[in-house]
Coordinates of C-alpha atoms in Angstrom, one line a residue:
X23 CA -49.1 21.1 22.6
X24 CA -50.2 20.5 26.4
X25 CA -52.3 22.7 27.7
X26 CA -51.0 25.2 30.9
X27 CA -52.9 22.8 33.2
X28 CA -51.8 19.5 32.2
X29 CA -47.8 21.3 32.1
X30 CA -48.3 22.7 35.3
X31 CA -49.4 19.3 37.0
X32 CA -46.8 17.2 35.0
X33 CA -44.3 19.8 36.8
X34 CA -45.6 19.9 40.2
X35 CA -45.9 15.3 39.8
X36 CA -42.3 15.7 39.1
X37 CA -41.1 18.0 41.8
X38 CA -42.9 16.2 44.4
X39 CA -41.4 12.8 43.0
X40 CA -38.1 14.2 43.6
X41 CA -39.2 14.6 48.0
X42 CA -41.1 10.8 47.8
X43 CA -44.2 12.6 47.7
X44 CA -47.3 12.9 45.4
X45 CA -49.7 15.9 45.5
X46 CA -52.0 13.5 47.3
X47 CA -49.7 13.6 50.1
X48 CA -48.5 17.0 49.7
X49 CA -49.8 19.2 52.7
X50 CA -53.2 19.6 51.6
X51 CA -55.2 22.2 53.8
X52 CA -52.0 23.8 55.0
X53 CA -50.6 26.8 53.0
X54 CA -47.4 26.8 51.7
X55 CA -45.9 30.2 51.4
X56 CA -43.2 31.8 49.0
X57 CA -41.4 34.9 49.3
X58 CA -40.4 36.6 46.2
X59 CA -37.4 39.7 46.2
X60 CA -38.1 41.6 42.9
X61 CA -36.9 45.0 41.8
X62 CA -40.2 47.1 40.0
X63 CA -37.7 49.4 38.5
X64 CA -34.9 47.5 37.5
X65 CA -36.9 46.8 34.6
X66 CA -34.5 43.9 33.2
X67 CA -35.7 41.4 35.9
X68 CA -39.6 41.9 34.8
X69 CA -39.8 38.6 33.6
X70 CA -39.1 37.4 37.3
X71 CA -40.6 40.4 38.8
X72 CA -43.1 43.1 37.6
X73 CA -44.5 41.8 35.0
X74 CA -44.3 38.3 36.1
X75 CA -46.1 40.0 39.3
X76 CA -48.9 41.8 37.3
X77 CA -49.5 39.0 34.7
X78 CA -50.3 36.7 38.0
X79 CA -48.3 33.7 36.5
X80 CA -46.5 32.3 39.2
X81 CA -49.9 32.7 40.9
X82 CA -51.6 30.9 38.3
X83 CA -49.2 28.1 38.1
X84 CA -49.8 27.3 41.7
X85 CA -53.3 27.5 41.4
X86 CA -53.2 24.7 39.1
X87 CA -51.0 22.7 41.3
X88 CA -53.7 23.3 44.1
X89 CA -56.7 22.5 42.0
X90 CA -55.1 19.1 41.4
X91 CA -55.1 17.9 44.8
X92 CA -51.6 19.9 46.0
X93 CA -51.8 22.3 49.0
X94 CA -52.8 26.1 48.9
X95 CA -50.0 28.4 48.2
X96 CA -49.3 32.1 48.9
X97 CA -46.9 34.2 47.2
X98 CA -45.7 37.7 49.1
X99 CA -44.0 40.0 46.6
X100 CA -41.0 42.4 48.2
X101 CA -40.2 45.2 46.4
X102 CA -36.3 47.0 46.8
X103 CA -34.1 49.6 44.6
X104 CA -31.4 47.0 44.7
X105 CA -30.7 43.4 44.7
X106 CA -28.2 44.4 48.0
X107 CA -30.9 44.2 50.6
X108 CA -32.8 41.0 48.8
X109 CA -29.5 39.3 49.7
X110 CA -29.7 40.5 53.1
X111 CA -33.2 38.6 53.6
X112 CA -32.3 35.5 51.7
X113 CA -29.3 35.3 54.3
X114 CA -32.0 35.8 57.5
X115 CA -33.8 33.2 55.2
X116 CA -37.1 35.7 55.2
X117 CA -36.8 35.5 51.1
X118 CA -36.8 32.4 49.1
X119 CA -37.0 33.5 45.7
X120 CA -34.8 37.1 44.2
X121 CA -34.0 38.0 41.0
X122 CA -30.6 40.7 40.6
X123 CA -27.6 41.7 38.3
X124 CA -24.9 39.9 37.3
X125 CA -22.4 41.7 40.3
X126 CA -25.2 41.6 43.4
X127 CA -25.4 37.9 41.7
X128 CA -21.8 37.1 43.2
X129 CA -22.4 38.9 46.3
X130 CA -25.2 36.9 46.3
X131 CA -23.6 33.6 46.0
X132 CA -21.1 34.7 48.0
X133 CA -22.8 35.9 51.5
X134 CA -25.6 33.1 51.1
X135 CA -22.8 30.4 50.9
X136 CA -21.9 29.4 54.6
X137 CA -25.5 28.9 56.1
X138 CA -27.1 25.7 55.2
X139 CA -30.5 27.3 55.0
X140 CA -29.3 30.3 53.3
X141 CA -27.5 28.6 50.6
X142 CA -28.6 29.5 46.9
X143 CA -28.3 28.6 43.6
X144 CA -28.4 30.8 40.4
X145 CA -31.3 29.4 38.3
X146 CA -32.1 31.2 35.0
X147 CA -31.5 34.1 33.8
X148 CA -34.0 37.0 33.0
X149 CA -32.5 38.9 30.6
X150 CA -28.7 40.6 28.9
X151 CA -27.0 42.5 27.2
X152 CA -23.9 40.9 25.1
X153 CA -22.2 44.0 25.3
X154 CA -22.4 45.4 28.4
X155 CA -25.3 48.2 27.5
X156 CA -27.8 47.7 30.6
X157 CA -25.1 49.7 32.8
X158 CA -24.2 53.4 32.1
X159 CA -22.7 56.8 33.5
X160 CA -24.9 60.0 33.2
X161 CA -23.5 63.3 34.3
X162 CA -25.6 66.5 34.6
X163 CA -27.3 68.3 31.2
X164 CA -24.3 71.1 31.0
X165 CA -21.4 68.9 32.3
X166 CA -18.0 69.4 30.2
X167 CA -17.4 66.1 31.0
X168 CA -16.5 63.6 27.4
X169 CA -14.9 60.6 28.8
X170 CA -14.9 58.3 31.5
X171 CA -11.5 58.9 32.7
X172 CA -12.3 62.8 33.7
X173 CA -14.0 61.4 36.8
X174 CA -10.5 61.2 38.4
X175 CA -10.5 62.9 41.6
X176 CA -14.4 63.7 41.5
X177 CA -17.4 61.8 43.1
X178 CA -19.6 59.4 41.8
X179 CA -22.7 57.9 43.2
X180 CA -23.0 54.4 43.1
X181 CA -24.8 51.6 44.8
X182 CA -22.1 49.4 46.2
X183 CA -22.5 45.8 44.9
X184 CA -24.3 46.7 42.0
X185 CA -23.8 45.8 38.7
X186 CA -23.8 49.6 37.5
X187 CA -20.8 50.1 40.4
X188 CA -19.6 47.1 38.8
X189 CA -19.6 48.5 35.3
X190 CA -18.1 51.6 37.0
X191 CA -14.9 49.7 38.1
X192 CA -14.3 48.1 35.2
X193 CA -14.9 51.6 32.8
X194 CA -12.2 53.6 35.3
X195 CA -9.5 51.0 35.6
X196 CA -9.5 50.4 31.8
X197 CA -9.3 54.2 31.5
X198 CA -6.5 54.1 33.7
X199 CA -8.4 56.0 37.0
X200 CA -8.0 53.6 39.9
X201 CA -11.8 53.0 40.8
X202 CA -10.9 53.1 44.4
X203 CA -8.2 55.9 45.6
X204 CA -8.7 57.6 42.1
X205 CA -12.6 59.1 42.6
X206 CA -14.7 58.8 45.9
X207 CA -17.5 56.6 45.1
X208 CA -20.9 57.9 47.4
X209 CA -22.5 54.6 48.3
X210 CA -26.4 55.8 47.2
X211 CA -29.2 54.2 46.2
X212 CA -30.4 54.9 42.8
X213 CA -32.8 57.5 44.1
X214 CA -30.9 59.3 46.3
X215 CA -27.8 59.8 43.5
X216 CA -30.3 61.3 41.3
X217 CA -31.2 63.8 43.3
X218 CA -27.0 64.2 43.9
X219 CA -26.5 64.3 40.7
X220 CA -29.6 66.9 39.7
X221 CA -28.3 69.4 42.7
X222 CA -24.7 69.1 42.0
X223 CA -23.2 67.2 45.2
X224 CA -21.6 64.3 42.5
X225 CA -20.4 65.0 39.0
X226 CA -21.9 61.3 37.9
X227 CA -24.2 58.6 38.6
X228 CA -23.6 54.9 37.6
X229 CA -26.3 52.7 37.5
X230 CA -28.3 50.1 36.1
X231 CA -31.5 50.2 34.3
X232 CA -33.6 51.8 34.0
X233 CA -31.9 54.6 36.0
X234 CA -30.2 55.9 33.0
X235 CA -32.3 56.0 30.3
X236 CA -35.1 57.2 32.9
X237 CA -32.7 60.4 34.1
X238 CA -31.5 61.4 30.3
X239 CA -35.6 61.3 29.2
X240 CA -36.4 63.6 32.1
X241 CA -33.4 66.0 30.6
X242 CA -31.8 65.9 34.2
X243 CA -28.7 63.9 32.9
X244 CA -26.8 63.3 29.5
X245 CA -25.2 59.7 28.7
X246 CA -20.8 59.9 29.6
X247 CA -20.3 56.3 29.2
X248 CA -22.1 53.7 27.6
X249 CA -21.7 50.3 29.6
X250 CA -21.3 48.6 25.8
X251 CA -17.9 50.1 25.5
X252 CA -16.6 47.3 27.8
X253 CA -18.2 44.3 24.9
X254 CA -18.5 42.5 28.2
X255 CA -22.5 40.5 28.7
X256 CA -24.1 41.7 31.4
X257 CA -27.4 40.5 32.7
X258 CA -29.6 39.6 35.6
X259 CA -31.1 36.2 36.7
X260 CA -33.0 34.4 39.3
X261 CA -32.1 33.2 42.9
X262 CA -33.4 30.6 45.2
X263 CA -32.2 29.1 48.7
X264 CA -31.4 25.4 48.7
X265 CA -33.5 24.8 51.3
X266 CA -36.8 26.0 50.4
X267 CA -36.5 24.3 46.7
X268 CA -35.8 20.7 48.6
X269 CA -38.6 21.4 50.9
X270 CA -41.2 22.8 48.0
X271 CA -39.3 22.0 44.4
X272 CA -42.9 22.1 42.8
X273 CA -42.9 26.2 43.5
X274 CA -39.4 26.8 42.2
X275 CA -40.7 25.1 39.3
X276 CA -43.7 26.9 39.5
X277 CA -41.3 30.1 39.3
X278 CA -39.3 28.8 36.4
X279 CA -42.2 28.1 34.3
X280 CA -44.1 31.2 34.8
X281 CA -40.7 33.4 34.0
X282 CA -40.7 31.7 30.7
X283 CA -44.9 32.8 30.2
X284 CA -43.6 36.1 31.1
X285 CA -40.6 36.0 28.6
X286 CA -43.1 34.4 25.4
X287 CA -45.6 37.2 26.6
X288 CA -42.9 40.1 26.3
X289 CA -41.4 38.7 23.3
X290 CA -44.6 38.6 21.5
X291 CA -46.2 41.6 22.9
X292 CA -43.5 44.1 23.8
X293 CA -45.3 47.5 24.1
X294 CA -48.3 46.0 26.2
X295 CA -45.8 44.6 28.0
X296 CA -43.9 48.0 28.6
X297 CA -47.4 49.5 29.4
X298 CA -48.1 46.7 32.2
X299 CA -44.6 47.5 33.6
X300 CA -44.8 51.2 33.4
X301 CA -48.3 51.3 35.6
X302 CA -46.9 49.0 38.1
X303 CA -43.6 50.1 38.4
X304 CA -44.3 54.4 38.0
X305 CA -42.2 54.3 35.3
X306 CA -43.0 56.4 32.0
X307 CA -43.4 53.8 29.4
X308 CA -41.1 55.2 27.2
X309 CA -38.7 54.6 29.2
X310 CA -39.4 50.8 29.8
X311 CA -40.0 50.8 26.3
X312 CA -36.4 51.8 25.3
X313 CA -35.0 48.8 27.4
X314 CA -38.0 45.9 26.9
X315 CA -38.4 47.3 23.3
X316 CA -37.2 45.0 20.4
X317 CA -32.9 45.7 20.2
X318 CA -32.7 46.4 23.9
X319 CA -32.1 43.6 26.7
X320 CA -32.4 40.4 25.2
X321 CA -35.1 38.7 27.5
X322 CA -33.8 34.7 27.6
X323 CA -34.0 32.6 30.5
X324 CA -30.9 30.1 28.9
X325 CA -27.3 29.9 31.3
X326 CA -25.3 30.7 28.3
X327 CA -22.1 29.7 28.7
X328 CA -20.9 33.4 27.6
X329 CA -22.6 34.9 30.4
X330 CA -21.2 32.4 32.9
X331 CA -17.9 32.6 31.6
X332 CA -18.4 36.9 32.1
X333 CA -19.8 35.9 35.8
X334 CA -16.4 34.0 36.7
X335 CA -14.0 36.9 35.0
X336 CA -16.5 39.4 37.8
X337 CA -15.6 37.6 40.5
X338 CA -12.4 40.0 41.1
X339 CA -14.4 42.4 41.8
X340 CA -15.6 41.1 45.1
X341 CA -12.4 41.2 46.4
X342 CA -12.0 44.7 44.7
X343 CA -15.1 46.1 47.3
X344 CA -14.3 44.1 50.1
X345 CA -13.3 40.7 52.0
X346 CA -16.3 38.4 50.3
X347 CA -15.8 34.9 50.4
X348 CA -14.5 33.0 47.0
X349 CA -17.7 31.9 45.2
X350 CA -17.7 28.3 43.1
X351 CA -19.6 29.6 40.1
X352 CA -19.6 25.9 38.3
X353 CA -21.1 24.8 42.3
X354 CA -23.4 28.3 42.1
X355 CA -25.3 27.7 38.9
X356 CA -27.7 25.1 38.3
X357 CA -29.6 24.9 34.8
X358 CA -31.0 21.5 36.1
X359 CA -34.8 22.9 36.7
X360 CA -34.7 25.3 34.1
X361 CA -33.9 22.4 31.9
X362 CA -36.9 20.3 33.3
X363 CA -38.7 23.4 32.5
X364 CA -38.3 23.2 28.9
X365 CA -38.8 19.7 28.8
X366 CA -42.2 20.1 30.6
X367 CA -43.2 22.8 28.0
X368 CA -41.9 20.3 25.0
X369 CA -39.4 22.8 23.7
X370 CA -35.5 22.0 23.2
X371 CA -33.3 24.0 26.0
X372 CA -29.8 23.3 23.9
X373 CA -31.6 25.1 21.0
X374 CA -32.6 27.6 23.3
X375 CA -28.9 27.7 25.0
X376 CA -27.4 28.3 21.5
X377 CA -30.0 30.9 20.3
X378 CA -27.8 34.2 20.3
X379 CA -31.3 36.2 18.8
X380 CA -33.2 38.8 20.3
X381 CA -36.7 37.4 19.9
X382 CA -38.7 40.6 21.1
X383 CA -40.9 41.3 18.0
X384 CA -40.0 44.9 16.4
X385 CA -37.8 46.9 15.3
X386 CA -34.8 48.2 17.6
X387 CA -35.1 51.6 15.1
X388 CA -38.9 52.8 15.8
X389 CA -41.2 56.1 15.5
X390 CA -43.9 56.5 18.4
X391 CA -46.4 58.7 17.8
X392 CA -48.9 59.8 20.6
X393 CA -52.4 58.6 20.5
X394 CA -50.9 55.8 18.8
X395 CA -50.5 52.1 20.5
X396 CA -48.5 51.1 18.0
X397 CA -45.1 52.1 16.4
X398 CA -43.5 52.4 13.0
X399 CA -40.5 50.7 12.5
X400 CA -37.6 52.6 10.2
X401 CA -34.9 50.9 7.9
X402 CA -31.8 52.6 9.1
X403 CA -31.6 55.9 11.4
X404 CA -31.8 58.0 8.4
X405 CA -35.4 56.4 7.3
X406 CA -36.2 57.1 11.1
X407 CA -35.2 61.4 10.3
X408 CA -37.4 61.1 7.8
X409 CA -40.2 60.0 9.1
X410 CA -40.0 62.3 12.2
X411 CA -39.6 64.9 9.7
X412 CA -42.6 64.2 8.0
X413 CA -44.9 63.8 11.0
X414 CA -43.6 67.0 12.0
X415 CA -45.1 68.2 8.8
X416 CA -48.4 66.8 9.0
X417 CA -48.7 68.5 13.1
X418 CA -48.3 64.9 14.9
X419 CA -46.8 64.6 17.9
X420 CA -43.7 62.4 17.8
X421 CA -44.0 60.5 21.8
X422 CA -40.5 58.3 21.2
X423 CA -37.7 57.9 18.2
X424 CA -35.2 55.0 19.2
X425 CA -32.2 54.1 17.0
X426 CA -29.3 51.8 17.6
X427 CA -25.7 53.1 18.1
X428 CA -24.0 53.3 14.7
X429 CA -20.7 51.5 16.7
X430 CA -21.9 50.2 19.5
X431 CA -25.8 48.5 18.7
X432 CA -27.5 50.1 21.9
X433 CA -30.7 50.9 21.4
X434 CA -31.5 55.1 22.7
X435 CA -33.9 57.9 22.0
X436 CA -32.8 59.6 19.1
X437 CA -33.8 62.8 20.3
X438 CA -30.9 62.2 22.8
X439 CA -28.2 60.7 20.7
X440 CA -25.2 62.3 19.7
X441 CA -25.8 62.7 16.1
X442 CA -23.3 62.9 12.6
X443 CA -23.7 63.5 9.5
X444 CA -21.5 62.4 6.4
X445 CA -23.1 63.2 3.0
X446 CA -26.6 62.3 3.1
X447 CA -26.4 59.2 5.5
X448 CA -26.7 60.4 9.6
X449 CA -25.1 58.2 12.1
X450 CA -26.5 58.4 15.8
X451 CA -24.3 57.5 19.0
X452 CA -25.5 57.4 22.3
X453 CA -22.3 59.5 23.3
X454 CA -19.9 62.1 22.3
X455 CA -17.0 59.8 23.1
X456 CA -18.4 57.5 20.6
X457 CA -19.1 59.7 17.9
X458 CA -15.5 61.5 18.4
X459 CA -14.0 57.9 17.5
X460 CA -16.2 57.7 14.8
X461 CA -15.0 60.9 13.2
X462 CA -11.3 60.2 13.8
X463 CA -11.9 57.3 11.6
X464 CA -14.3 59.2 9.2
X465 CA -12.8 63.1 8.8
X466 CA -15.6 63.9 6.6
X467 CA -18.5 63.1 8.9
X468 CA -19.8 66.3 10.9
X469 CA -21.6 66.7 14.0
X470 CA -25.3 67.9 13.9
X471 CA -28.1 67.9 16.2
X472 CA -30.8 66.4 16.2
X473 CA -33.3 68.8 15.1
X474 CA -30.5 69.9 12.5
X475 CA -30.3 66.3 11.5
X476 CA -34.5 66.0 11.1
X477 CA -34.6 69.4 9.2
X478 CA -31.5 68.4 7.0
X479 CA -33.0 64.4 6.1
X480 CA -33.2 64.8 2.2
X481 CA -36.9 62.3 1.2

């Protein structure tokens, strides 16, 4: 296999090729400069942000390109709570690189569009959900609250534009609720609709990750709607203006191939992975952990064509928050690079656009035990009880349990799940809505809770 050096100039010899340059000619003693738009705690774009940022690749990469006779290059990181304002700075042409959700991806597309400096293209994507699960609505601890459609008349926080919003418009109007005169959405960042929610001025949050799954493990909110219900993908991917890949292709390749050593790296190395995120981002690691885990976002760079044919059915909703522009997805995305990418690194990107597999070594059902940097992985939730049950026994200190939805496949603490059980089998679900259908279906399965369900597991 070639080594990183050899890929990296192979990459950067075929960039410039592209401009009618070589690396001899490139700007040597000059610095070239990129700007990168990240999100530290929308942990789903790590691949293209924190990690990716902590790791050093893209750093790296360049380096190499440098070393081999190409000019010096510095990367500037921006961190933001929402891809909203990484927009606003690719448009003033201040960023040249962002990585967003699959709804600030139109907006995106859509502002960017009429400036010919501005202009971007949607390049790979970092990672998704098939389902839907990386959005979700939390209401407070003691909410009466079971379904989605009780929001009518009540307000939600939400950040405008972004794919949790998104998710929250599609959820109402399928429960019937219009999502506009039907509840008054409070445009909030994720931060400030926490607080809301924790001191009562909103009856529900809608957000992306990691906002959720961080509020729920803090006890401060319980899960009303998975985002999974809607079995519609969701993801997030990577940005870049026109311009600044036709003036310096090399560095957007650069970009490209050090996402995919941040991708192998997380696959192959989840936990360290969460622990890397979690220092840089403030995060607790359980919580990255439940999300960059193994049977939580699938990390792939690949355009699948399911994800771009989810990104054309979104593009209502611009004109559902607002008088966007129409967006040419075919015209917006661009797996050209990304291909090149894989060629440069001798693997097959058809393969890799067909793969529907969650790579991320593990076990989506897994006991964490503190002191330990390593987890256990259980057979079914019921093997999971049991082992909590028995470290209970022998005075260890469970840190994390995460299951998988018995109807849905999302991947949640298990301390948190809504729990049944029928016979000697338990079933978790990651809300009560869930596990109500499941019981209509199923009369003789019986709601327990959790600690019920781990003092109950029969060996």
């Amino acid at each position: 296999m070639p080594t990183l050096k050899r890929l990296a100039v192979l990459a950067a010899t075929a960039a410039l090729a592209l401009t009618g340059c070589s690396l001899e000619e490139a700007t040597a003693g000059d610095t070239v400069t990129v700007v990168v738009g990240y999100q530290s705690k929308t942990i789903n774009t790590v691949t293209a942000g924190t990690l990716l940022r902590a790791q050093g690749y893209l750093e790296q990469r360049l380096r190499q390109i440098t070393d081999n006779g190409g000019p010096a290059y510095q990367v500037e990181w921006q961190d933001y709570d929402t891809g909203a304002p990484i927009t606003a700075q690719m448009v003033a042409e201040k960023i040249d690189i962002g990585s967003m959700g699959d709804y600030p991806l139109l907006i995106n597309g859509s502002r960017t569009q009429a400036g010919e400096r501005s202009r971007t293209e949607f390049l790979s994507v970092t990672g998704y959900n098939p389902k839907g699960a990386l959005n979700m609505v939390v209401v407070p601890p003691d909410s009466p609250l079971t379904g989605v459609g009780e929001l009518a008349g009540k307000k939600v926080s939400a950040s405008v534009g972004s794919a949790g919003h998104g998710t929250l418009v599609q959820a109402l109007t399928r429960a019937g609720v219009d999502p506009v005169a039907g509840v008054e959405v409070l445009n909030q960042q994720p931060q400030v609709g926490a607080s809301a929610l924790e001191s009562g001025q909103v009856a529900a949050l809608s957000q992306f990750v990691a906002w959720p799954g961080l509020l729920v493990f803090q006890d401060k909110a319980k899960l009303l709607y998975d985002g999974a219900e809607l079995d519609v993908p969701t993801f997030h991917g990577v940005v870049a203006r026109e311009h600044y890949t036709a003036e310096h292709p090399e560095v957007v390749d650069a970009f490209l191939q050090a996402q995919l050593d941040a991708t192998e790296f997380l696959w192959q190395q989840p936990l360290e992975a969460a622990r890397i995120v979690a220092e840089d981002s403030d995060l607790p690691q359980e919580v990255v952990y439940l999300y960059n885990g193994p049977g939580g976002t699938s990390f792939d760079t690949t355009l699948k064509p399911s994800l771009i044919s989810a990104f054309k059915d979104d593009v209502r909703y611009l004109k559902s928050i607002g008088d966007f522009a129409d967006l040419d997805i075919d015209g917006f995305v661009d797996d050209q690079r990304l291909r090149a990418a894989f060629a440069a690194r001798g693997q097959d990107y058809e393969k890799a656009l067909a793969d529907t597999a969650d790579h991320t070594a593990g076990s989506g059902t897994e006991l964490w035990l503190d002191g330990q940097d390593t987890t256990r992985p259980a057979g079914d939730p019921t093997e999971l009880l049991r082992a909590v049950a028995a470290a209970r026994a022998a005075g260890s200190t469970v840190r994390a349990a995460y299951i998988v939805d018995s109807e849905l496949g999302t991947r949640w603490f298990a301390d948190k799940a809504v729990w049944l059980r029928d016979g000697n089998t338990f079933l978790p679900f990651t809300t009560q809505a869930a596990a109500l259908r499941h019981r209509q279906a199923h009369p003789t399965a019986v709601p327990v809770t959790y600690d019920q369900a781990v003092a109950e597991v029969r060996s």
